Amino acid sequence: MCGIIGYVGKNKALPIVLNGLKFLEYRGYDSAGIAYVNDKNIKIVKEVGRISSLESIVDKNEDTNVCIGHTRWATHGIPSTINSHPHKVGKFTVVHNGIIENYLSLKEKLKKENIKFKSETDTEVIPALLDYYYKQEKDILKAIKIVKEKLEGSYALGIICEDDLEHIYAIRCGSPLIIAKSKDGNFIASDVPAILEYTNKYLLLEEGQIAVLSKNNVIIYDNNLQETKLKELTFKGNKDSAMLNGYKHYMLKEIHEEDQVFLDTYNYYVKNNKFLNTMPDFKKYQNIHIVACGSAYYVGLIGKYLIEEYADIPVKVELASEYRYAKDFADKNTLVIFISQSGETADTLAALKKVNSEGIDTLAIVNVYGSSIAREAKYNLYVKAGVEIAVATTKAFLAQTTLIALLAIKLGNKIELLKEFNNLDKYIKELLNKDYKKYAKKLFHHNEAFFIGRQVDYALCLEGSLKLKETSYINSVAFAAGELKHGSISLINNGTPVIGIATKEEIINKTISNIKETKARNAYVLYITSRDIKDNFYDDKIVLPKVHDIVMPILTVIPLQIIAYEVANLRKCDIDKPRNLAKSVTVE
Ligand code: F6R
């Protein structure tokens, strides 16, 4: 989604903001722009496409110490220079992340006041409203407070006003925004990587607060415009975590961090084969709902299979975008778990707020520290994946899968299963170092692919299929293996790629029968299994280490991720920033 960075300080602002924008690229965008103070004026430069295009039309040496920048992921109006941010109306210039849901009615009212709009965006009403109320109040803070009350939806805003060219104003509601102080100046940003080159200390702006940044100072105001303080947080990862470090793509780099991510997550919750008290006791719940989007939803499905099997608790898994509007069957005996890497996904957050408002216990499994979902939930379990930059999630998926397996053990009080995690990092490393390019070469020229598997392998098929389609644009679908012949097998033809996953010993033969049905129709079969079988129902096979079912999904996902990466690489796709996608989906 959109990214915001702003700087006010002693140094030249343009190189800092343009550089910061590059660290927000991972969020997904289709145009970029900046507004800066120069010669007592606000100058705006915007361009469709990559930040490098914007950079090519900006003189980085221009003398400015105040600048706000933005990457836009189009929601209202096509990617165009006019629709790109910053937007200026009257004296106010604004960059915005989020969506203003009532912008049409606001726009109508403002038009009646003779205010003219240039773009199709929802954002443009914000500077228009600010300008309108500023004319009445003659006070920027008061105008911002009034506008906050008028806006419905989600937003993080960076604001500059022509009457006060030494400050950046910022507010947030539902969209992330951090404030960072450094000895040479102060920042606003959508995420920590954008400011890591200058400082690892930051403040998390609370909803409704207004931050006012000058060269030497940051003042935070509460809802009543009284000064207030925020606790300074320290980003624990290092700067390198947001750098490529020699890898061609972040996706590959992040996959190769998985052995460490596994250890970090496991060791955080378990010591000497015992749970630390960082894992609360959830014994009292009689049923569980898991709610999430995309890959996090597939982790939820893995969780269902593991929790039902090892803890004997019924689990319902639902997409957050559906759950938030569904009839609610959760009660006081239900624990509702929300899984999210970013902790900012709009549908997941909205579903969480709904459940909270009903007084039902909620648990967030989140990667980003202090994110909205983490702050909203009653309980929190952080995964220790570190900063994930590539749009397609990999290491966070593996960390979440590790955590959900630990949770199944905790819920089922099956402490003896913790030993199954010993040495898993070595198996992960082994799998990371295998050559998957040879399989990618057989897949990359196809425009379709099928993944089939049963039970927990079906959840992994869904993830493998999503990874392939989002990074390589191959139309790939996943089926519960037994379901294929109820219609979709008609699509299997000479050479159609079928990836069959079979790791659960008791049902391997059942899945093999389904794979054979595709082979009989001349599919190209890549068989991924923990049981090495010599047979002619497959063309290629990947044999996984034989480990306990509780940890198997942590390994199974690795070849799926790397194959998706290698295929996308062969197809010369924009792997870290697939078209139309955003890292953190902060709109409904
Ligand atoms: C796919 C992917 C997405 C996310 C989904 C939820 O690779 O990354 O499907 O899993 O958008 O995002 P989070 O986990 O941030 O809530």
PDB file of N, CA, C and O and ligand atoms in Angstrom, residues 293-296 339-343 345 348 391-393 400 466-467 470 583 585, ligand 1:
ATOM      1  N   CYS A 293      -5.905 -13.287   6.333  1.00  0.00           N
ATOM      2  CA  CYS A 293      -6.012 -13.109   4.876  1.00  0.00           C
ATOM      3  C   CYS A 293      -4.810 -13.769   4.191  1.00  0.00           C
ATOM      4  O   CYS A 293      -3.718 -13.818   4.763  1.00  0.00           O
ATOM      5  N   GLY A 294      -5.000 -14.179   2.957  1.00  0.00           N
ATOM      6  CA  GLY A 294      -3.898 -14.648   2.104  1.00  0.00           C
ATOM      7  C   GLY A 294      -3.098 -15.765   2.747  1.00  0.00           C
ATOM      8  O   GLY A 294      -3.641 -16.727   3.297  1.00  0.00           O
ATOM      9  N   SER A 295      -1.780 -15.617   2.680  1.00  0.00           N
ATOM     10  CA  SER A 295      -0.906 -16.664   3.212  1.00  0.00           C
ATOM     11  C   SER A 295      -1.137 -16.879   4.702  1.00  0.00           C
ATOM     12  O   SER A 295      -1.043 -18.000   5.199  1.00  0.00           O
ATOM     13  N   ALA A 296      -1.431 -15.808   5.420  1.00  0.00           N
ATOM     14  CA  ALA A 296      -1.663 -15.940   6.862  1.00  0.00           C
ATOM     15  C   ALA A 296      -2.892 -16.819   7.112  1.00  0.00           C
ATOM     16  O   ALA A 296      -2.946 -17.571   8.091  1.00  0.00           O
ATOM     17  N   ILE A 339      -4.096 -13.907  12.585  1.00  0.00           N
ATOM     18  CA  ILE A 339      -2.705 -14.080  12.149  1.00  0.00           C
ATOM     19  C   ILE A 339      -2.399 -13.008  11.107  1.00  0.00           C
ATOM     20  O   ILE A 339      -3.153 -12.821  10.147  1.00  0.00           O
ATOM     21  N   SER A 340      -1.292 -12.316  11.290  1.00  0.00           N
ATOM     22  CA  SER A 340      -0.923 -11.278  10.326  1.00  0.00           C
ATOM     23  C   SER A 340       0.566 -10.976  10.417  1.00  0.00           C
ATOM     24  O   SER A 340       1.080 -10.757  11.510  1.00  0.00           O
ATOM     25  N   GLN A 341       1.242 -10.981   9.301  1.00  0.00           N
ATOM     26  CA  GLN A 341       2.652 -10.579   9.286  1.00  0.00           C
ATOM     27  C   GLN A 341       2.762  -9.100   9.630  1.00  0.00           C
ATOM     28  O   GLN A 341       3.432  -8.720  10.583  1.00  0.00           O
ATOM     29  N   SER A 342       2.060  -8.272   8.865  1.00  0.00           N
ATOM     30  CA  SER A 342       2.203  -6.806   9.006  1.00  0.00           C
ATOM     31  C   SER A 342       1.531  -6.280  10.257  1.00  0.00           C
ATOM     32  O   SER A 342       1.936  -5.267  10.808  1.00  0.00           O
ATOM     33  N   GLY A 343       0.463  -6.948  10.668  1.00  0.00           N
ATOM     34  CA  GLY A 343      -0.322  -6.426  11.786  1.00  0.00           C
ATOM     35  C   GLY A 343      -1.162  -5.225  11.388  1.00  0.00           C
ATOM     36  O   GLY A 343      -1.729  -4.544  12.240  1.00  0.00           O
ATOM     37  N   THR A 345      -3.254  -5.389   8.275  1.00  0.00           N
ATOM     38  CA  THR A 345      -4.211  -5.753   7.224  1.00  0.00           C
ATOM     39  C   THR A 345      -5.624  -5.297   7.622  1.00  0.00           C
ATOM     40  O   THR A 345      -6.138  -5.686   8.676  1.00  0.00           O
ATOM     41  N   THR A 348      -8.385  -7.910   8.554  1.00  0.00           N
ATOM     42  CA  THR A 348      -8.069  -8.640   9.779  1.00  0.00           C
ATOM     43  C   THR A 348      -8.282  -7.731  10.989  1.00  0.00           C
ATOM     44  O   THR A 348      -8.852  -8.138  12.004  1.00  0.00           O
ATOM     45  N   VAL A 391       7.230  -8.584  -1.235  1.00  0.00           N
ATOM     46  CA  VAL A 391       5.771  -8.584  -1.105  1.00  0.00           C
ATOM     47  C   VAL A 391       5.267  -9.995  -0.780  1.00  0.00           C
ATOM     48  O   VAL A 391       4.416 -10.168   0.091  1.00  0.00           O
ATOM     49  N   ALA A 392       5.810 -11.002  -1.446  1.00  0.00           N
ATOM     50  CA  ALA A 392       5.380 -12.381  -1.169  1.00  0.00           C
ATOM     51  C   ALA A 392       5.996 -12.827   0.155  1.00  0.00           C
ATOM     52  O   ALA A 392       7.212 -12.823   0.313  1.00  0.00           O
ATOM     53  N   THR A 393       5.167 -13.211   1.080  1.00  0.00           N
ATOM     54  CA  THR A 393       5.681 -13.608   2.386  1.00  0.00           C
ATOM     55  C   THR A 393       6.328 -14.999   2.312  1.00  0.00           C
ATOM     56  O   THR A 393       5.827 -15.889   1.640  1.00  0.00           O
ATOM     57  N   GLN A 400       5.322 -18.196  11.401  1.00  0.00           N
ATOM     58  CA  GLN A 400       3.943 -18.356  11.883  1.00  0.00           C
ATOM     59  C   GLN A 400       3.581 -19.838  11.995  1.00  0.00           C
ATOM     60  O   GLN A 400       2.903 -20.258  12.937  1.00  0.00           O
ATOM     61  N   LEU A 466      -0.398 -20.118  -4.312  1.00  0.00           N
ATOM     62  CA  LEU A 466      -0.446 -18.652  -4.219  1.00  0.00           C
ATOM     63  C   LEU A 466       0.931 -18.053  -4.500  1.00  0.00           C
ATOM     64  O   LEU A 466       1.065 -17.066  -5.233  1.00  0.00           O
ATOM     65  N   LYS A 467       1.960 -18.687  -3.917  1.00  0.00           N
ATOM     66  CA  LYS A 467       3.323 -18.163  -4.105  1.00  0.00           C
ATOM     67  C   LYS A 467       3.674 -18.156  -5.588  1.00  0.00           C
ATOM     68  O   LYS A 467       4.244 -17.208  -6.106  1.00  0.00           O
ATOM     69  N   GLU A 470       1.414 -15.476  -7.559  1.00  0.00           N
ATOM     70  CA  GLU A 470       1.650 -14.054  -7.301  1.00  0.00           C
ATOM     71  C   GLU A 470       3.023 -13.596  -7.804  1.00  0.00           C
ATOM     72  O   GLU A 470       3.182 -12.450  -8.187  1.00  0.00           O
ATOM     73  N   LYS A 583       2.424  -4.957  -0.070  1.00  0.00           N
ATOM     74  CA  LYS A 583       2.879  -5.772   1.054  1.00  0.00           C
ATOM     75  C   LYS A 583       1.871  -5.767   2.194  1.00  0.00           C
ATOM     76  O   LYS A 583       1.593  -6.788   2.798  1.00  0.00           O
ATOM     77  N   VAL A 585      -1.888  -4.703   3.176  1.00  0.00           N
ATOM     78  CA  VAL A 585      -3.132  -4.307   2.514  1.00  0.00           C
ATOM     79  C   VAL A 585      -3.996  -3.544   3.520  1.00  0.00           C
ATOM     80  O   VAL A 585      -4.797  -4.121   4.251  1.00  0.00           O
TER      81      VAL A 585
HETATM   82  C1  F6R B   1       1.158 -13.592  -0.016  1.00  0.00           C
HETATM   83  C2  F6R B   1       1.008 -12.562   0.978  1.00  0.00           C
HETATM   84  C3  F6R B   1      -0.377 -12.122   1.332  1.00  0.00           C
HETATM   85  C4  F6R B   1      -0.469 -11.839   2.830  1.00  0.00           C
HETATM   86  C5  F6R B   1      -1.832 -11.222   3.161  1.00  0.00           C
HETATM   87  C6  F6R B   1      -1.986 -10.957   4.645  1.00  0.00           C
HETATM   88  O1  F6R B   1       2.501 -13.897  -0.224  1.00  0.00           O
HETATM   89  O2  F6R B   1       1.960 -12.044   1.491  1.00  0.00           O
HETATM   90  O3  F6R B   1      -1.338 -13.041   0.936  1.00  0.00           O
HETATM   91  O4  F6R B   1      -0.267 -13.028   3.528  1.00  0.00           O
HETATM   92  O5  F6R B   1      -1.982 -10.015   2.468  1.00  0.00           O
HETATM   93  O6  F6R B   1      -1.022 -10.066   5.095  1.00  0.00           O
HETATM   94  P1  F6R B   1      -0.652  -9.953   6.615  1.00  0.00           P
HETATM   95  O7  F6R B   1      -0.032 -11.239   7.025  1.00  0.00           O
HETATM   96  O8  F6R B   1       0.305  -8.803   6.696  1.00  0.00           O
HETATM   97  O9  F6R B   1      -1.938  -9.704   7.351  1.00  0.00           O
END
